[in-house]
XYZ file of C-alpha atoms in Angstrom:
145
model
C -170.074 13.506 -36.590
C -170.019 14.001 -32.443
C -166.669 15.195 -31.174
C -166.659 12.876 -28.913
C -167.779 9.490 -28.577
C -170.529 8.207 -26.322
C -167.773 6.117 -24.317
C -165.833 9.236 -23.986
C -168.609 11.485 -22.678
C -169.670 7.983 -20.665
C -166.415 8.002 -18.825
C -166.178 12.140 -18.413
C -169.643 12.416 -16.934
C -169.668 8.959 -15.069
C -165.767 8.417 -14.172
C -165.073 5.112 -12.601
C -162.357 4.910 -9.623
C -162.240 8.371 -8.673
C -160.385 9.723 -5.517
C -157.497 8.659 -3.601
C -155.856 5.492 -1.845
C -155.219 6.021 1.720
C -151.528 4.235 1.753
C -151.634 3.804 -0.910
C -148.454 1.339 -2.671
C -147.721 3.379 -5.534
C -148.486 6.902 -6.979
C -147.727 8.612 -10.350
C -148.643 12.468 -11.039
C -147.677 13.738 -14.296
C -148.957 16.629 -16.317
C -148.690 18.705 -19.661
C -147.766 22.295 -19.023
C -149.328 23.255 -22.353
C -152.858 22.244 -21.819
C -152.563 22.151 -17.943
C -153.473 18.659 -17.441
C -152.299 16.910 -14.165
C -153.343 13.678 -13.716
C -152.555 11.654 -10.278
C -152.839 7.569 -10.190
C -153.110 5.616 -6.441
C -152.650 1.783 -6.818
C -153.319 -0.853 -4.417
C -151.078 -3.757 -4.861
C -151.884 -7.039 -3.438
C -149.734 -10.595 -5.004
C -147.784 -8.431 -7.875
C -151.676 -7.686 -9.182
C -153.508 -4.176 -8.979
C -156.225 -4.672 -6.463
C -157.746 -1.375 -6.442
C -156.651 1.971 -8.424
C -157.826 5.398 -7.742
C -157.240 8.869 -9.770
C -157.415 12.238 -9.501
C -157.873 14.192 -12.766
C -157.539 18.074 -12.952
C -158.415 18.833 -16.400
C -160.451 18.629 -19.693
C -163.063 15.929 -20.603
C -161.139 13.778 -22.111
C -158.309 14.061 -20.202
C -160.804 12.565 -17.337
C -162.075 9.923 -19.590
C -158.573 8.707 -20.220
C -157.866 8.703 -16.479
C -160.986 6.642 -15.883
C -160.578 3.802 -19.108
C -157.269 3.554 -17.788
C -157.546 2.257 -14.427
C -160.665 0.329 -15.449
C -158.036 -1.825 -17.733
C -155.858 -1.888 -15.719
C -157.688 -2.989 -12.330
C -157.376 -6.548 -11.299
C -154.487 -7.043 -14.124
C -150.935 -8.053 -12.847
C -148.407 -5.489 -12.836
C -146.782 -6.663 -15.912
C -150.109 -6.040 -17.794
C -150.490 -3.088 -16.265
C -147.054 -2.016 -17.976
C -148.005 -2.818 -21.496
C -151.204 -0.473 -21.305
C -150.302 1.987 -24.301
C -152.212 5.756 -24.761
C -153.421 3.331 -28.247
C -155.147 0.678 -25.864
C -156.987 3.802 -23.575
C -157.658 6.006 -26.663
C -159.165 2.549 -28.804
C -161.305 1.891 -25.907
C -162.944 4.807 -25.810
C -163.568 4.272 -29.405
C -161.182 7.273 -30.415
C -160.131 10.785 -29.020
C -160.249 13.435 -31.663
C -156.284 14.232 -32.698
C -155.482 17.221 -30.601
C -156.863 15.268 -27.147
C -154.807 11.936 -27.769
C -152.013 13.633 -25.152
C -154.794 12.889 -22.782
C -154.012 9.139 -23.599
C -150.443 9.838 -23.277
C -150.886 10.969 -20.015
C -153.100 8.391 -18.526
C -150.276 5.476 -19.612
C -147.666 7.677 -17.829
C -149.265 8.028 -14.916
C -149.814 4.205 -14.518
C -146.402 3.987 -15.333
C -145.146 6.459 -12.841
C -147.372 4.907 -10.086
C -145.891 0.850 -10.961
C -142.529 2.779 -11.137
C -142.824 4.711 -7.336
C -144.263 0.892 -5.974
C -140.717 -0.486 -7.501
C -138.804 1.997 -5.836
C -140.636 1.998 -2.583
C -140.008 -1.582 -2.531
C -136.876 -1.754 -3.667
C -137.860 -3.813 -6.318
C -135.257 -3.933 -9.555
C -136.744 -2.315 -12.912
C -135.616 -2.165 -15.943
C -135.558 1.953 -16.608
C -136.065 1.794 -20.174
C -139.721 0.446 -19.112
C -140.753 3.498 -17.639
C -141.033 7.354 -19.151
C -138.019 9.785 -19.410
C -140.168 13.039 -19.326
C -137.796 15.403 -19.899
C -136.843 13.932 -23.043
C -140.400 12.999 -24.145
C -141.833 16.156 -23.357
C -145.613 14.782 -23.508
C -145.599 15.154 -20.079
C -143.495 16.266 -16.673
C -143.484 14.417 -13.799
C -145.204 16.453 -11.063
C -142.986 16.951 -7.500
């Protein structure tokens, strides 16, 4: 059995929605000090709904492919849905991550979170915290300053 599956190496090798937003309404940067994953998510907000999402991925394979299935289920969903996107939903649609990579996943759905969350706060839009990743705590990831 591959490693990897063919939507994984897909998604690595053929990435959707790379680079940046110029102005972009909201960013999110986390990253994983262990594995050295940093993972940086521009969204493009238009009527409460993601209009355009962009990332910039330093980092393994899969932590790319995660970065890439994310926004692409994410783009063109309102901000709520974008929310509810779990690591699960990215690793499941790239038909599985083998069990040391699924932090990848974890990343990906705090970046998106991290990016809805900066939009909130740049627009001083209320939030409910408990919606949105306490890093520290977690320890899956750090929010990147």
């Amino acid at each position: 059995m591959a490693l990897y599956s063919e939507k994984v190496m897909d998604h690595f090798m053929n990435p959707r929605n790379v680079g940046s937003i110029e102005n972009a309404d909201g960013i999110g940067e986390v990253g994983n000090a262990k594995c050295g994953d940093i993972m940086k998510i521009y969204l493009k907000i238009d009527n409460d709904t993601v209009s355009d999402v962009k990332f910039e991925t330093f980092g393994c394979g899969s932590a790319i492919a995660s970065s890439s299935m994310a926004t692409e289920l994410i783009k063109g969903k309102p901000l709520s849905q974008a929310l509810e996107l779990t690591n699960k939903a990215v690793a499941e649609a790239l038909d599985g991550l083998p069990a040391h990579k699924i932090h990848c996943s974890v990343l990906a759905e705090e970046a998106i979170k991290a990016a809805v969350q900066d939009y909130y706060k740049r627009n001083n839009i209320p939030y409910d915290s408990s919606d949105f990743p306490d890093c520290e705590s977690c320890g899956a990831c750090e929010a990147v300053h």
